[in-house]
Coordinates of C-alpha atoms and ligand atoms in Angstrom, one line a residue:
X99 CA 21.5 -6.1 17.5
X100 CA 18.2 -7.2 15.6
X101 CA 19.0 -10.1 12.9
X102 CA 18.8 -9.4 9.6
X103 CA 15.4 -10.5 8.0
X104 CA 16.5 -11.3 4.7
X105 CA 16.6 -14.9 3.1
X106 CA 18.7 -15.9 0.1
X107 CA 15.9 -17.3 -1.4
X108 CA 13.9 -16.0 -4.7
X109 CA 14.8 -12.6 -4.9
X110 CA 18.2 -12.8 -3.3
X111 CA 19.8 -14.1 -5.9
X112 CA 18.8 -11.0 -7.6
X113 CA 19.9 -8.5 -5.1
X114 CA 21.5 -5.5 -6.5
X115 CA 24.7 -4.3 -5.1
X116 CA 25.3 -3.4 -1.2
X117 CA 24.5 0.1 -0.3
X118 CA 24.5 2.4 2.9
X119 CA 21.4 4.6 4.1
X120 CA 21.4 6.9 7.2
X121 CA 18.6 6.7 9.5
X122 CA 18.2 9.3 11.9
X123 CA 22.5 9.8 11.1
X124 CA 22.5 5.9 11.9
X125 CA 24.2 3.8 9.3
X126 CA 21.9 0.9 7.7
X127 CA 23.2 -1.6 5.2
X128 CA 20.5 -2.2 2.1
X129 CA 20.7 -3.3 -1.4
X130 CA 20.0 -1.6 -4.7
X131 CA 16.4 -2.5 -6.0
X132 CA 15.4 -2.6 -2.3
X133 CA 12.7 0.1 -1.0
X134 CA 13.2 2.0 1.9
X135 CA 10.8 0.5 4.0
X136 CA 12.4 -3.0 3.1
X137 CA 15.7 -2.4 3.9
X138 CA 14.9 -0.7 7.0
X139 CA 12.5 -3.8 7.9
X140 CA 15.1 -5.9 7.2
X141 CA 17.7 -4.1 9.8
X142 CA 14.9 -4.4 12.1
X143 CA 13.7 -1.2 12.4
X144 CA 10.0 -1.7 12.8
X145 CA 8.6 2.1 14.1
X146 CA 9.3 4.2 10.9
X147 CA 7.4 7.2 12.1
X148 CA 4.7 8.1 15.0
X149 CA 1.1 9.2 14.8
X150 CA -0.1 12.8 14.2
X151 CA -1.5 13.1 17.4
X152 CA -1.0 10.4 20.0
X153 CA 2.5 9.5 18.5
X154 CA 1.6 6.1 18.7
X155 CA 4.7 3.9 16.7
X156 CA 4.0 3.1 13.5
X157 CA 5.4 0.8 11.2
X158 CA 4.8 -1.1 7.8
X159 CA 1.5 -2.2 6.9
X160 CA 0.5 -2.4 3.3
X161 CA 3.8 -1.8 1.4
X162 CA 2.1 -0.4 -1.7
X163 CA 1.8 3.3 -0.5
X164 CA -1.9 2.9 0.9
X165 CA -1.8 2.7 4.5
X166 CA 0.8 6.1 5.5
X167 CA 2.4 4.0 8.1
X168 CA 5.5 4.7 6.9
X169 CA 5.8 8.4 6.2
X170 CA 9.2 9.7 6.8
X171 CA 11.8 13.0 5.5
X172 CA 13.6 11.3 3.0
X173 CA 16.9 13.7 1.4
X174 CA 14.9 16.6 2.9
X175 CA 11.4 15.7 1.3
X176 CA 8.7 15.2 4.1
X177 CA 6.2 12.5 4.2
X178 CA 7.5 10.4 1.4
X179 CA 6.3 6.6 1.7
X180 CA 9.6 4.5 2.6
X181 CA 7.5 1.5 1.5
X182 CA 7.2 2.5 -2.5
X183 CA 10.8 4.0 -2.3
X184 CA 13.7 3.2 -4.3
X185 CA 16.4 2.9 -1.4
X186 CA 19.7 4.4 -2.9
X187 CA 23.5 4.9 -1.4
X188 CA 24.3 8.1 0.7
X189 CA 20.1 8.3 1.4
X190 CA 19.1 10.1 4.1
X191 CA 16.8 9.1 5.9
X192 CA 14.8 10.5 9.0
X193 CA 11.5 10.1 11.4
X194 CA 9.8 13.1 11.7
X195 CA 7.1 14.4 13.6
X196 CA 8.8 12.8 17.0
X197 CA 11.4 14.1 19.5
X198 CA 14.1 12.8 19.4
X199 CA 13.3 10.0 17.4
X200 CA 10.3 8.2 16.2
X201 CA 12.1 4.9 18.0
X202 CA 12.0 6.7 21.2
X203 CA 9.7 9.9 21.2
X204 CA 9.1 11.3 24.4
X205 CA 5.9 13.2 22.7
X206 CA 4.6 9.6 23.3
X207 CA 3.8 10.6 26.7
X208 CA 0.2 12.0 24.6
X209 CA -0.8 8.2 24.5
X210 CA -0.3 7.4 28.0
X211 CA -1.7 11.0 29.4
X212 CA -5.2 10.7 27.1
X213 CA -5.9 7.0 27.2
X214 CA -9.5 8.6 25.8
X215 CA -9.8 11.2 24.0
X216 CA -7.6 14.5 23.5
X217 CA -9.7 17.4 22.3
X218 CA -7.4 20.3 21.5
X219 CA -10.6 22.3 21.1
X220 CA -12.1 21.8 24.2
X221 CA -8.6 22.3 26.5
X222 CA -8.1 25.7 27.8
X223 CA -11.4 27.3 26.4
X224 CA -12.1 29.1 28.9
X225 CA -8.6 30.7 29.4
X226 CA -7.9 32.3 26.7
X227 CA -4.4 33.9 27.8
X228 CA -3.0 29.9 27.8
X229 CA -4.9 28.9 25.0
X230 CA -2.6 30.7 22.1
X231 CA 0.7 28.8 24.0
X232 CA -1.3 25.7 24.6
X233 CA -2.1 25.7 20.8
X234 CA 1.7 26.5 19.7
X235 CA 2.6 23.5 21.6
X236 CA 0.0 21.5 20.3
X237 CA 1.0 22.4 16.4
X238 CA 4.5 22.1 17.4
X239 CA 3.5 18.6 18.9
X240 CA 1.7 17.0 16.4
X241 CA 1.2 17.4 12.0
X242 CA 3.1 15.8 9.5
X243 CA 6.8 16.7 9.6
X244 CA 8.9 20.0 8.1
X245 CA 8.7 21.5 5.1
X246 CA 11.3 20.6 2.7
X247 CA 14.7 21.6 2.7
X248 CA 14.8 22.6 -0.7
X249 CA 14.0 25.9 -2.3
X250 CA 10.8 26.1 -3.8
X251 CA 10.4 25.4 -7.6
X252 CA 8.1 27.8 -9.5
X253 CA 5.1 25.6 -10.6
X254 CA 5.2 24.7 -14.4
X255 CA 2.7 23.7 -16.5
X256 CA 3.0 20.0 -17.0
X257 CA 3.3 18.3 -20.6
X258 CA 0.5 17.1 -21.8
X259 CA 0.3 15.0 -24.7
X260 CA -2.4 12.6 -25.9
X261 CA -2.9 8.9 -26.0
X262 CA -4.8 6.8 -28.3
X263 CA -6.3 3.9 -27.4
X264 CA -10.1 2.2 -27.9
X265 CA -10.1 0.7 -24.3
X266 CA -8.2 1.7 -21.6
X267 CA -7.1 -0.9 -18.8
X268 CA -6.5 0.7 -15.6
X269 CA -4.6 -1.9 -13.1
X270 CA -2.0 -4.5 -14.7
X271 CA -2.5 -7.1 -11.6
X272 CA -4.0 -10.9 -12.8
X273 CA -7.3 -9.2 -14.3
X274 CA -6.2 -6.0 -15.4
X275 CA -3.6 -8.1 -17.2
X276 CA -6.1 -10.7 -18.6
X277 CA -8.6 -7.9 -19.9
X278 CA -5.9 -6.2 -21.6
X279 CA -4.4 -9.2 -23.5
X280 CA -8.2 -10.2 -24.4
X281 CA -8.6 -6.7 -25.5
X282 CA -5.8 -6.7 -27.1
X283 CA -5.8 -10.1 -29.3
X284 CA -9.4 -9.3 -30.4
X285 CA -8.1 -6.3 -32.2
X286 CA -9.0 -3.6 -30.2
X287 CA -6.0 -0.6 -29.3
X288 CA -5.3 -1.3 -25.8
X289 CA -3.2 0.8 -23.3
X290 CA -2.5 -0.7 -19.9
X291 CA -1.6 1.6 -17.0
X292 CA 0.1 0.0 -14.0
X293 CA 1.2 1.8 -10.6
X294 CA 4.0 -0.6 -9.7
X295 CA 7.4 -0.4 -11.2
X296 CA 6.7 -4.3 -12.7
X297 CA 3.2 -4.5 -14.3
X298 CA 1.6 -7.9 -12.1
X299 CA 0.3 -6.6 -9.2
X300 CA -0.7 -9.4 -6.9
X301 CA 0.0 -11.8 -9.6
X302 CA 4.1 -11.2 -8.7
X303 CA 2.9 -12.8 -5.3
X304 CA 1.5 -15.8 -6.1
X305 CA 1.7 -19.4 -8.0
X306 CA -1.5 -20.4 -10.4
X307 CA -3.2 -24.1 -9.9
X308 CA -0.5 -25.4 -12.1
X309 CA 2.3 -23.9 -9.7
X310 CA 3.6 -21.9 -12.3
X311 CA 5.0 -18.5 -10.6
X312 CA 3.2 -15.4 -11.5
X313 CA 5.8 -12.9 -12.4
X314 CA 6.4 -15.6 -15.6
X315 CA 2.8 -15.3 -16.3
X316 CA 2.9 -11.5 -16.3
X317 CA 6.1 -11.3 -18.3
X318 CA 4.7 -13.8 -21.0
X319 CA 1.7 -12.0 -20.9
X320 CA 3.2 -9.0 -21.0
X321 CA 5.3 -10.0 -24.0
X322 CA 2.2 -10.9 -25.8
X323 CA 0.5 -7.9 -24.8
X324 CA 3.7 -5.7 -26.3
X325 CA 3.2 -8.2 -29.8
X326 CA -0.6 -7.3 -30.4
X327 CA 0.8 -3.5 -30.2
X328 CA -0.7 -2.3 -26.8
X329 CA 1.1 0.4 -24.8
X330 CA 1.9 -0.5 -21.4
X331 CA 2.5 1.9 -18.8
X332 CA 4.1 1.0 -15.6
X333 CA 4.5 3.4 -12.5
X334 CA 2.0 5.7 -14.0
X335 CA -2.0 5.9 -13.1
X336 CA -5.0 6.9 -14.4
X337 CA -5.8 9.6 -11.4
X338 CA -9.7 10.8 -13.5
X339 CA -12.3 10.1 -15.4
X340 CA -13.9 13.6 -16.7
X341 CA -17.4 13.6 -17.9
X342 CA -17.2 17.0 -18.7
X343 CA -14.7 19.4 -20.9
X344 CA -13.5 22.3 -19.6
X345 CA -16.0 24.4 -20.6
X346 CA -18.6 21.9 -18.9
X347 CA -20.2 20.6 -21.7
X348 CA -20.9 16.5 -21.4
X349 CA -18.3 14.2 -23.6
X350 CA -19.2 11.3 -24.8
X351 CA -19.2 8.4 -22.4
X352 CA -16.6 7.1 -20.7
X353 CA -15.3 10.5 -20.7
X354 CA -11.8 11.7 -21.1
X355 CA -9.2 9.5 -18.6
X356 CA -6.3 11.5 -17.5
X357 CA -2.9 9.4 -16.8
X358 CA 0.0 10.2 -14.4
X359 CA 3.1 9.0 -15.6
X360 CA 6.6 9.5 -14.3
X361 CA 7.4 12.0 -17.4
X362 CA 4.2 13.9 -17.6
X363 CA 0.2 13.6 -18.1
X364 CA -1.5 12.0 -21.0
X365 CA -5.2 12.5 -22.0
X366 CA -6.9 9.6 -23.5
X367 CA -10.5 9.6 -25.0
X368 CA -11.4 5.3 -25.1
X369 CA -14.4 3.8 -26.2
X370 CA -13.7 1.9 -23.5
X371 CA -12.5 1.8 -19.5
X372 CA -11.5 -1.5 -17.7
X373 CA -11.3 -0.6 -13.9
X374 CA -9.4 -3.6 -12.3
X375 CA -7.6 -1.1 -9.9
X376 CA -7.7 -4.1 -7.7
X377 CA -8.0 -3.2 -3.5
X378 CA -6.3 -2.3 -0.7
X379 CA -5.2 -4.2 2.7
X380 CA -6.6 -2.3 5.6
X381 CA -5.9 -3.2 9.5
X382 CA -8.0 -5.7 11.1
X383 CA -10.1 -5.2 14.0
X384 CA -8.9 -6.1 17.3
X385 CA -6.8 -3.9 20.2
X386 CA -3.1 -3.5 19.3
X387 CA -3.7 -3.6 15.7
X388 CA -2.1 -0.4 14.9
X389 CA 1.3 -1.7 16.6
X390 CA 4.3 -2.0 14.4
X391 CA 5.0 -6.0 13.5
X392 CA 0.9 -6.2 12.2
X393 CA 0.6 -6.0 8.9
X394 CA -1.7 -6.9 5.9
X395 CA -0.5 -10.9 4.5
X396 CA 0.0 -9.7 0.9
X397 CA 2.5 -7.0 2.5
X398 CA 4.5 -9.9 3.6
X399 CA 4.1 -11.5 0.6
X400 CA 5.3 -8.6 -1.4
X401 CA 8.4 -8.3 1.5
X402 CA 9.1 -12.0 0.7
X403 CA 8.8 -12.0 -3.1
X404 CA 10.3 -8.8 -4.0
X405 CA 12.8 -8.0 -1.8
X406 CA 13.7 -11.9 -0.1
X407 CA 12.6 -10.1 3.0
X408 CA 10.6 -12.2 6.2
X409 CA 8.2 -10.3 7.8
X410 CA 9.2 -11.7 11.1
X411 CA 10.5 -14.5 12.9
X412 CA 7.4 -16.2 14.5
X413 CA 4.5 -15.6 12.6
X414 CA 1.1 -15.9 13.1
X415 CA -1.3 -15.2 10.0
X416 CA -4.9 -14.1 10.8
X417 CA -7.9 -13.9 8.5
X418 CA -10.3 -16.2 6.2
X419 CA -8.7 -14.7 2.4
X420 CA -6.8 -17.1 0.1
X421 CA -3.9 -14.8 1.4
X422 CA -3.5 -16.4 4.4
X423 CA -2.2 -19.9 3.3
X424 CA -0.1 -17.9 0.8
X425 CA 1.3 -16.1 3.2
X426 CA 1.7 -18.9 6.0
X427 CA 2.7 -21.5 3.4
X428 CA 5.5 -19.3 1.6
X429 CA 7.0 -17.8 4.9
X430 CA 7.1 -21.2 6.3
X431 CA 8.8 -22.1 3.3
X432 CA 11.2 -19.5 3.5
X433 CA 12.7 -20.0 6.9
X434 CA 9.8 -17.9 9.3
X435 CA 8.0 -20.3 12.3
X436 CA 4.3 -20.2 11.7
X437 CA 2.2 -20.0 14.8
X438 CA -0.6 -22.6 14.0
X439 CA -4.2 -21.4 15.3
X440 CA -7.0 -22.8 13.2
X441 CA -10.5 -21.9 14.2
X442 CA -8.7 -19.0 17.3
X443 CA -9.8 -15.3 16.8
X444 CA -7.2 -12.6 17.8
X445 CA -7.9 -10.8 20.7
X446 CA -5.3 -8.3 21.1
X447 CA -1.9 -7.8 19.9
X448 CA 0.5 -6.3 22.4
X449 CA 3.9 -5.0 22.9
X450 CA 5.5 -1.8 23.1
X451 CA 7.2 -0.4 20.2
X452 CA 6.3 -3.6 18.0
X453 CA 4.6 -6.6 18.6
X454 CA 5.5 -8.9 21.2
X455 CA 2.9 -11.6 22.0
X456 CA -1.3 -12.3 20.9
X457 CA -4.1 -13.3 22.9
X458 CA -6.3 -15.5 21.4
X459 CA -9.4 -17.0 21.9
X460 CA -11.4 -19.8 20.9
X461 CA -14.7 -20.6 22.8
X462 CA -14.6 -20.4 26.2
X463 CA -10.5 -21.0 26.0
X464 CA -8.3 -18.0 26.0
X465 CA -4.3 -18.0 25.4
X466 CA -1.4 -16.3 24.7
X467 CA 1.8 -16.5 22.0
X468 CA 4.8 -14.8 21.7
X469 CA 5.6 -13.3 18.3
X470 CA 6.8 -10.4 16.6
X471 CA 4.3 -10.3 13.5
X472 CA 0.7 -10.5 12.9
X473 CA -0.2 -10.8 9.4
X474 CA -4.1 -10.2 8.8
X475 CA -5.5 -11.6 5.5
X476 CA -8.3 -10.6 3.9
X477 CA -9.3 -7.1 5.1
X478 CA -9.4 -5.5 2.3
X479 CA -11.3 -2.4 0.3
X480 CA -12.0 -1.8 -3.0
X481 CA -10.3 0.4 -5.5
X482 CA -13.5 2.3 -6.5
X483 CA -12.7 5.8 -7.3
X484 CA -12.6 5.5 -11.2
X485 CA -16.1 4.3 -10.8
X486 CA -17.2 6.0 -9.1
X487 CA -16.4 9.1 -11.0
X488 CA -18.1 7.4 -14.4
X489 CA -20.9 7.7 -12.0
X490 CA -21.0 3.7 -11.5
X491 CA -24.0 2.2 -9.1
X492 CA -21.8 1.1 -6.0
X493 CA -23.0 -1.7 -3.5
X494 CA -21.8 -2.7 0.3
X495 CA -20.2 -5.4 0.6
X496 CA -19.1 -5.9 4.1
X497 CA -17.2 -3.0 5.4
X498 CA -16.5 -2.0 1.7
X499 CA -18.2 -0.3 -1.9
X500 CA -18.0 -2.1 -5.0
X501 CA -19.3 -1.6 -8.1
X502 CA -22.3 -3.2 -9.2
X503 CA -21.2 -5.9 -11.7
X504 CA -18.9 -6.4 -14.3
X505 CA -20.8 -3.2 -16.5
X506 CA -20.4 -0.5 -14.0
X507 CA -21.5 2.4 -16.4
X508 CA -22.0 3.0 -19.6
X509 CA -18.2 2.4 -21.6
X510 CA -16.9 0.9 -18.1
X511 CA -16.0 -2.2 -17.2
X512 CA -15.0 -3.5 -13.7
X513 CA -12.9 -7.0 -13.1
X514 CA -10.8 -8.6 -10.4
X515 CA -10.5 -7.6 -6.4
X516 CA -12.2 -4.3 -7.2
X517 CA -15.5 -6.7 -7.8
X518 CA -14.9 -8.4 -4.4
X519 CA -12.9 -11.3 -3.4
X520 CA -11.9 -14.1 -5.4
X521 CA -9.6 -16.9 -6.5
X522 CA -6.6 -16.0 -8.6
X523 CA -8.6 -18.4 -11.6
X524 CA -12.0 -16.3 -11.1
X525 CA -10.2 -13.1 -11.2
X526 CA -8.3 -14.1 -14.5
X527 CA -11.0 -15.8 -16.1
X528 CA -13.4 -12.7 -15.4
X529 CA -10.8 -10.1 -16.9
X530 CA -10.4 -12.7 -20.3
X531 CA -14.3 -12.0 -20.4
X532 CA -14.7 -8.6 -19.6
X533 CA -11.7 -7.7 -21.9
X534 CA -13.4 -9.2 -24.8
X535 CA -16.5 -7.5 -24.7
X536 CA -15.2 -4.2 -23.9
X537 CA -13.2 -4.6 -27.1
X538 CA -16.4 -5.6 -28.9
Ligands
FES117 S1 1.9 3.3 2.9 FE1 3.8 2.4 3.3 S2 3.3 0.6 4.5 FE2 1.4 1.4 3.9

């Protein structure tokens, strides 16, 4: 029986009331407020679904809907991310795509049969009295679940309805939030749109130079945000930036930003975007780093400061970002062992279903730890689209895009993560500065 990951520290004293899921018709305790992919985490139940086409085990990675690691039939809905998911009682919960479960899935056999390269086009080409069966086995083998159980809903029209605002923030993490409240208190209309059920973004993770936690500097922010008469909009997102009406002729820049939120879509026409969509953790590059247990350190971070959730038992935290002391320091802090290797490189994770021991190198010296998480810090890539689509100059950095500067087109404005790394005082200083010109 794995141990239960959770800590009764931070968010434990906030934990809603005790609830039951069923995961593949197996009974797993969670709590209210908890996500899918947290509670299940927290029961230790690491491979949450397989891959399309070698059904290699997956598990959580990002743990803000980015990665689909964790795409799984939830009440008869396929390919819902567990991670983003409210958890609540009587859920049901299965892994898909895997026979007769995602934990042990004797499709898995693909992996070890084509340590290569499978090239369903190629196979049987030259038979072609095989090749329709070969190909029903193949579909039946790999793609992304069933469809839903449900009857289909006729499509509706969604409501539309307009917003007014002069400058539209998109992303309420430490910049997005500074921009807006600069915006904001300089007299301009603001409306702040936030993905995440509690505007803050990273800024929920983390404590500023004067150890102050953020989610008190969001909510104070926030507060003063609501007081100069800006409308915030959490768990909704601005999904495009239109150029053009629908008869094609040009608008006025920026252009007309259409919003997603939970209710229905909004159409605003700013004098103004702020794009501090922030960016995304993605795997880092070594052998085994698609293996359940390795996952991005602000995941952990948001498993440890949202839910009271450790990402594992013994640790070890890879990577050059700020993250990485974060992550190492607050884990540490919470009850995790930290695996301490400064200056070693990961060579390999390894293990089965999850991760079981690293090699590591350093020089000429090569060694090996047990332990059943690998957080990576720092991989991480930009948020660009909404730049993009104002038709923003990009520029590579690294393995990435960002836009070029803080003026990445006419009318749009860029701050934060989606500019490139940087410290949590950079970030919130560059959003107070960008806010307050866009509002000019
Ligand atoms: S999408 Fe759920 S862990 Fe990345």
């Amino acid at each position: 029986m794995p141990k239960d990951l959770r800590v009764a520290t931070g968010p434990a004293a906030l934990r809603g009331k005790p609830i039951t899921l069923r995961l593949d018709g197996r009974a797993i305790r969670a709590f209210e407020g908890e996500t899918v992919g947290a509670a299940l985490h927290a029961a230790g139940e690491r491979v949450l679904m397989r891959s399309i086409k070698y059904h290699r085990p997956r598990g959580l990675f990002c743990c803000t809907g980015k990665c689909a690691g964790c795409l799984m039939r939830v009440d008869g809905t396929p390919n819902v991310r567990a991670c983003v998911t409210p958890a609540h009682d009587g859920m049901v919960v299965e892994t898909q795509n895997a026979f007769p479960s995602a934990r042990r899935d004797l499709f898995a056999v693909v992996d070890k049969a084509y340590p290569r390269v499978l090239d369903v086009h190629e196979q049987l080409a030259r038979a072609p009295l095989l090749r329709p069966i070969h190909h029903a086995i193949v579909r039946r083998m790999a793609g992304f679940g069933k469809l839903p159980d449900l009857k289909p809903v006729p499509p509706r029209r969604p409501a539309i309805r307009p917003l007014e605002a002069d400058v539209l923030v998109a992303g309420g993490g430490p910049s997005g939030l500074a921009a807006a409240l600069a915006a904001a208190e300089a007299g301009a209309r603001v409306a702040l749109v936030d993905e995440g059920d509690r505007v803050g973004g990273s800024l929920l993770l983390t404590s500023d130079d004067e150890g102050r936690h953020g989610a008190a500097r969001a909510e104070e922010t926030l507060q003063r945000l609501r007081a100069a008469g800006a409308t915030v909009l959490p768990r909704s997102v601005v999904f495009g930036l239109y150029g053009t009406d629908g008869h094609g002729d040009a608008l006025p820049a920026p252009g007309l930003a259409a919003i997603l939120t939970p209710e229905r879509i909004l159409e605003c026409s700013p004098r103004t975007v702020i794009v501090a969509s922030g960016a995304h953790e993605t795997p880092p590059l070594f052998p085994g780093n698609d293996l359940p247990g390795v996952m991005g350190a602000r995941a952990a971070l948001i498993l440890l400061h949202r839910h009271g959730v450790l990402a594992g038992e013994r640790i070890l935290v890879s990577g050059e970002s700020a993250w990485r002391r974060a992550a190492a320091d607050d884990l540490a802090k919470a009850g995790a062992e930290i695996v301490s290797a400064p200056g070693a490189r990961v060579a390999e994770a390894r293990g089965g279903r999850r991760v079981e021991s690293v090699a590591l190198s350093k020089g000429e010296e090569t060694w090996s730890e047990e332990v059943d998480c690998v957080l990576a810090a720092g991989n991480e890539t930009p948020r660009v689209e909404l730049v993009q689509q104002a038709g923003g100059r990009l520029v590579a950095q690294g393995w990435a895009l960002a836009p070029e500067g803080e003026r990445a087109a006419p009318r749009v404005f860029a701050c934060g993560s989606v500019l490139g790394p940087a410290t949590l005082a950079e970030r919130l200083a560059q959003g107070a500065r960008v806010g307050r010109e866009a509002a000019r």
